[in-house]
């Protein structure tokens, strides 16, 4: 019955071989796992996927093929999902009620959290003071507050200034098939060709001229391949609010990898601080010092930021403002250093441009970037590439 699953993976462009598929069948025959869909998922991924870059494609194909096999919850036991109970506790406030909620400010917010961690002894929900779910307290999740520290659970209003959890992100897939070639066409405005390197390309015009000058005797001429010599460093925001823009960012990233042969990329979350990373699964173990990145590339390198610039303003302006750790220097300082190190820079924002006016952090970053922020639309990409090509 798994033959169709094998072809589903191949159709999803997961490079699965017959040998690996037979290994999976042999493992099942020997009952190395319990009869559980979860355990089968991990076994199949272990035996069939050779590279972490294909995990995302595998997950999509697996979910599509096995969709509906397990119910959302066990009706035989009469269990109700916890999410249903939590949603029941969420309070929908009017705009006036939301505006009346107190803003502590960053320092007071952190001090208040430390006090509650010492005082609180039990779970709370629907209140305005303690760490809990729902309600208007600035601590917890599922509620409403203009400035809060999200602890557990998913974000809802995008107003958290800190996130009290370890978060994992996925790398953008540079082999993704594009639904359109228009992004590539827009990126091609940033090109500067030169012939350098080995003489490994047949030079037709030069050969014709040389042969004619040689009384018709064939005189073959070779030349270096014509390559785009533009150097690009791309810094990509990943995770959090960027999850809403995965599709568009993935297409942009894939097109850029295809068009710019001299391109390096790094990831950051929300704003650039003192380290970057290249692999989201190992981002806590394999970090790149931002100072080293600033010094590694020549000043004529084109610098492209990709991110929605949607965050608490503290994350840009305040030391310790990162949602994940206490950064010693404000993100604004690091952004300014990148702009000085690479005068040819631009910020590409996948957030719809008509929403920019409602994001205070976008206004802050646009000011730091000298208004070099462009939407990820064909017109926006063309404007950005024209600027970078000057």
Coordinates of N, CA and C in Angstrom, one line a residue, residues 63-181:
X63 N 1.9 14.9 5.0 CA 0.6 15.4 5.5 C -0.5 15.2 4.5
X64 N -0.2 15.5 3.2 CA -1.2 15.4 2.2 C -1.6 14.0 1.9
X65 N -0.6 13.0 2.0 CA -0.9 11.6 1.7 C -1.7 11.0 2.8
X66 N -1.4 11.3 4.1 CA -2.0 10.6 5.2 C -3.1 11.4 5.8
X67 N -3.5 12.5 5.2 CA -4.6 13.4 5.7 C -5.8 12.6 6.1
X68 N -6.3 12.8 7.3 CA -7.5 12.3 7.7 C -7.4 10.9 8.4
X69 N -6.2 10.3 8.4 CA -6.1 8.9 9.0 C -6.4 8.9 10.5
X70 N -5.9 9.9 11.2 CA -6.2 10.0 12.6 C -7.1 11.2 12.9
X71 N -8.1 10.9 13.8 CA -9.0 12.0 14.1 C -8.4 13.1 14.9
X72 N -9.0 14.3 15.0 CA -8.4 15.4 15.7 C -8.3 15.0 17.2
X73 N -9.3 14.3 17.7 CA -9.2 13.9 19.1 C -10.0 12.6 19.3
X74 N -9.7 11.9 20.4 CA -10.3 10.6 20.6 C -11.7 10.7 21.1
X75 N -12.7 10.5 20.3 CA -14.1 10.6 20.7 C -14.5 9.5 21.6
X76 N -13.8 8.3 21.5 CA -14.2 7.2 22.3 C -13.9 7.5 23.8
X77 N -12.9 8.3 24.1 CA -12.6 8.7 25.4 C -13.3 9.9 25.9
X78 N -14.0 10.6 25.0 CA -14.7 11.8 25.3 C -13.8 12.9 25.7
X79 N -12.6 13.0 25.2 CA -11.7 14.1 25.6 C -11.9 15.3 24.7
X80 N -11.9 16.5 25.3 CA -12.0 17.7 24.5 C -10.7 18.4 24.4
X81 N -10.3 18.8 23.2 CA -8.9 19.4 23.1 C -8.7 20.6 24.0
X82 N -7.5 20.8 24.5 CA -7.2 21.9 25.4 C -7.4 23.2 24.8
X83 N -7.1 23.3 23.4 CA -7.3 24.5 22.7 C -8.7 25.1 22.8
X84 N -9.7 24.1 22.8 CA -11.1 24.6 22.9 C -11.4 25.3 24.2
X85 N -10.8 24.7 25.3 CA -11.0 25.3 26.6 C -10.3 26.6 26.7
X86 N -9.1 26.7 26.2 CA -8.4 28.0 26.2 C -9.1 29.1 25.5
X87 N -9.6 28.8 24.3 CA -10.3 29.7 23.5 C -11.5 30.3 24.2
X88 N -12.1 29.4 25.0 CA -13.3 29.8 25.8 C -13.0 30.9 26.8
X89 N -11.7 31.0 27.2 CA -11.3 31.9 28.2 C -10.9 33.3 27.6
X90 N -10.7 33.3 26.3 CA -10.2 34.5 25.7 C -11.3 35.6 25.7
X91 N -10.9 36.8 26.1 CA -11.9 37.9 26.1 C -11.7 38.8 24.9
X92 N -12.7 39.1 24.2 CA -12.7 40.0 23.1 C -13.0 41.4 23.6
X93 N -12.1 42.3 23.5 CA -12.2 43.7 24.0 C -12.6 44.6 22.9
X94 N -13.3 45.7 23.3 CA -13.6 46.8 22.3 C -12.3 47.6 22.1
X95 N -12.2 48.4 21.0 CA -11.0 49.2 20.7 C -10.8 50.2 21.9
X96 N -11.9 50.7 22.5 CA -11.7 51.6 23.6 C -11.1 50.9 24.9
X97 N -11.5 49.7 25.1 CA -11.0 49.0 26.3 C -9.5 48.6 26.0
X98 N -9.2 48.3 24.8 CA -7.8 48.0 24.5 C -6.9 49.2 24.7
X99 N -7.4 50.4 24.3 CA -6.6 51.7 24.4 C -6.4 52.0 25.8
X100 N -7.3 51.6 26.7 CA -7.2 52.0 28.1 C -6.2 51.1 28.9
X101 N -5.8 50.0 28.3 CA -4.8 49.1 29.0 C -3.5 49.8 29.2
X102 N -2.9 49.6 30.4 CA -1.7 50.3 30.8 C -0.5 49.7 30.1
X103 N 0.4 50.6 29.7 CA 1.7 50.1 29.1 C 2.7 50.4 30.2
X104 N 3.4 49.3 30.6 CA 4.4 49.4 31.7 C 5.7 50.1 31.2
X105 N 6.1 49.9 30.0 CA 7.4 50.2 29.5 C 8.3 49.0 29.7
X106 N 9.4 49.0 28.9 CA 10.2 47.7 28.9 C 10.8 47.4 30.3
X107 N 11.5 48.3 30.9 CA 12.2 48.0 32.2 C 11.2 47.6 33.3
X108 N 10.1 48.4 33.4 CA 9.1 48.0 34.4 C 8.4 46.7 34.1
X109 N 8.3 46.4 32.8 CA 7.7 45.1 32.4 C 8.5 43.9 32.9
X110 N 9.9 44.0 32.7 CA 10.8 43.0 33.1 C 10.8 42.8 34.7
X111 N 10.8 44.0 35.4 CA 10.8 44.0 36.8 C 9.5 43.3 37.4
X112 N 8.4 43.7 36.8 CA 7.1 43.1 37.2 C 7.1 41.6 37.0
X113 N 7.6 41.1 35.9 CA 7.7 39.7 35.6 C 8.5 39.0 36.7
X114 N 9.6 39.5 37.1 CA 10.5 38.9 38.1 C 9.7 38.8 39.4
X115 N 8.9 39.9 39.8 CA 8.1 39.8 41.0 C 7.1 38.7 40.9
X116 N 6.4 38.6 39.8 CA 5.3 37.6 39.7 C 5.9 36.2 39.7
X117 N 7.1 36.0 39.2 CA 7.7 34.6 39.2 C 8.0 34.2 40.6
X118 N 8.2 35.2 41.5 CA 8.5 34.8 42.9 C 7.2 34.6 43.7
X119 N 6.1 35.4 43.3 CA 4.9 35.4 44.1 C 3.9 34.3 43.6
X120 N 3.8 34.0 42.3 CA 2.7 33.2 41.8 C 2.9 31.7 42.2
X121 N 1.9 31.1 42.7 CA 2.0 29.7 43.1 C 1.0 28.7 42.3
X122 N 0.1 29.3 41.5 CA -0.9 28.4 40.9 C -1.2 29.0 39.5
X123 N -2.0 28.2 38.7 CA -2.3 28.6 37.4 C -3.5 29.6 37.4
X124 N -3.4 30.6 36.5 CA -4.5 31.6 36.4 C -4.9 31.7 34.9
X125 N -6.2 32.2 34.8 CA -6.7 32.4 33.4 C -7.8 33.5 33.5
X126 N -7.8 34.3 32.4 CA -8.8 35.3 32.3 C -8.6 36.5 33.2
X127 N -7.5 36.7 33.8 CA -7.3 37.9 34.7 C -6.5 39.0 34.1
X128 N -6.1 39.9 35.0 CA -5.4 41.1 34.5 C -4.0 41.3 35.2
X129 N -3.7 40.3 36.1 CA -2.5 40.5 36.9 C -1.5 39.4 36.7
X130 N -1.9 38.2 37.0 CA -0.9 37.0 37.0 C -0.5 36.5 35.7
X131 N 0.5 35.6 35.7 CA 0.9 34.9 34.4 C -0.2 33.9 34.1
X132 N -0.8 34.0 33.0 CA -1.9 33.0 32.7 C -2.3 33.1 31.2
X133 N -3.5 32.6 31.0 CA -4.1 32.6 29.6 C -5.3 33.5 29.6
X134 N -5.6 34.1 28.4 CA -6.7 35.0 28.2 C -6.5 36.3 29.1
X135 N -7.6 37.0 29.2 CA -7.6 38.2 30.0 C -6.7 39.3 29.5
X136 N -6.3 40.3 30.3 CA -5.6 41.4 29.9 C -4.2 41.5 30.6
X137 N -3.8 40.5 31.3 CA -2.5 40.5 31.9 C -1.4 40.6 30.8
X138 N -0.3 41.3 31.1 CA 0.8 41.4 30.1 C 1.7 40.1 30.1
X139 N 1.4 39.2 30.9 CA 2.2 38.0 31.0 C 1.4 36.7 30.7
X140 N 1.8 35.9 29.8 CA 1.1 34.7 29.4 C 0.8 34.7 28.0
X141 N -0.3 34.1 27.6 CA -0.7 34.1 26.2 C -2.2 34.0 26.0
X142 N -2.7 34.3 24.8 CA -4.1 34.1 24.5 C -5.0 35.3 24.9
X143 N -4.4 36.3 25.5 CA -5.1 37.5 25.9 C -4.9 38.7 25.1
X144 N -5.2 39.9 25.7 CA -5.0 41.1 24.9 C -4.2 42.1 25.8
X145 N -3.1 42.7 25.3 CA -2.4 43.7 26.1 C -1.5 44.4 25.1
X146 N -1.3 45.7 25.2 CA -0.5 46.4 24.2 C 1.0 46.1 24.2
X147 N 1.5 45.7 25.4 CA 2.9 45.3 25.5 C 2.9 44.1 26.5
X148 N 3.4 43.0 26.0 CA 3.4 41.8 26.9 C 4.6 40.9 26.7
X149 N 4.7 40.0 27.6 CA 5.8 38.9 27.5 C 5.0 37.6 27.3
X150 N 5.1 37.1 26.1 CA 4.3 35.9 25.8 C 5.1 34.7 26.4
X151 N 4.3 33.9 27.2 CA 4.9 32.7 27.8 C 4.0 31.5 27.5
X152 N 4.5 30.6 26.6 CA 3.8 29.5 26.1 C 2.7 29.9 25.1
X153 N 2.3 29.0 24.3 CA 1.2 29.2 23.4 C 1.7 30.1 22.2
X154 N 0.8 30.2 21.2 CA 1.1 30.9 20.0 C 0.7 32.4 20.1
X155 N 1.3 33.2 19.3 CA 1.0 34.7 19.3 C -0.3 34.9 18.7
X156 N -1.0 36.0 19.2 CA -2.3 36.3 18.6 C -2.4 37.7 18.1
X157 N -1.9 38.6 19.0 CA -2.1 40.1 18.6 C -0.8 40.7 18.2
X158 N 0.4 40.0 18.3 CA 1.7 40.4 17.8 C 2.1 41.7 18.5
X159 N 1.9 41.8 19.8 CA 2.3 42.9 20.6 C 3.4 42.5 21.7
X160 N 3.8 41.3 21.7 CA 4.8 40.8 22.7 C 6.1 41.5 22.5
X161 N 6.8 41.9 23.6 CA 8.1 42.4 23.5 C 9.2 41.4 23.9
X162 N 8.7 40.3 24.4 CA 9.6 39.2 24.7 C 8.8 37.9 24.5
X163 N 9.5 36.8 24.1 CA 8.9 35.5 24.0 C 9.6 34.5 24.9
X164 N 8.9 34.0 25.9 CA 9.6 33.2 26.9 C 9.5 31.7 26.5
X165 N 10.2 31.4 25.5 CA 10.3 30.0 25.0 C 11.4 29.8 24.0
X166 N 11.9 28.6 23.9 CA 12.9 28.4 22.8 C 12.1 28.1 21.5
X167 N 12.5 28.7 20.4 CA 11.7 28.6 19.2 C 12.6 28.0 18.1
X168 N 11.9 27.2 17.2 CA 12.7 26.6 16.1 C 12.1 27.1 14.8
X169 N 12.9 27.4 13.8 CA 12.5 27.9 12.6 C 13.0 26.9 11.5
X170 N 12.4 27.0 10.3 CA 12.9 26.2 9.1 C 13.7 27.1 8.2
X171 N 14.7 26.4 7.6 CA 15.4 27.1 6.5 C 14.5 27.4 5.3
X172 N 14.7 28.5 4.6 CA 14.0 28.6 3.3 C 14.6 27.7 2.3
X173 N 13.8 27.1 1.5 CA 14.2 26.1 0.5 C 14.6 26.7 -0.7
X174 N 16.0 26.6 -1.1 CA 16.4 27.3 -2.3 C 16.2 26.5 -3.5
X175 N 15.6 25.3 -3.4 CA 15.3 24.5 -4.6 C 13.8 24.6 -5.0
X176 N 13.1 25.4 -4.3 CA 11.6 25.5 -4.5 C 11.3 25.9 -6.0
X177 N 10.4 25.3 -6.6 CA 10.0 25.6 -8.0 C 9.1 26.8 -7.9
X178 N 9.4 27.9 -8.7 CA 8.6 29.1 -8.7 C 7.3 28.9 -9.5
X179 N 6.3 29.6 -9.0 CA 5.0 29.6 -9.7 C 5.1 30.6 -10.9
X180 N 6.0 31.5 -10.8 CA 6.2 32.5 -11.9 C 7.6 32.9 -12.1
X181 N 8.0 33.3 -13.3 CA 9.4 33.7 -13.6 C 9.5 35.2 -13.4

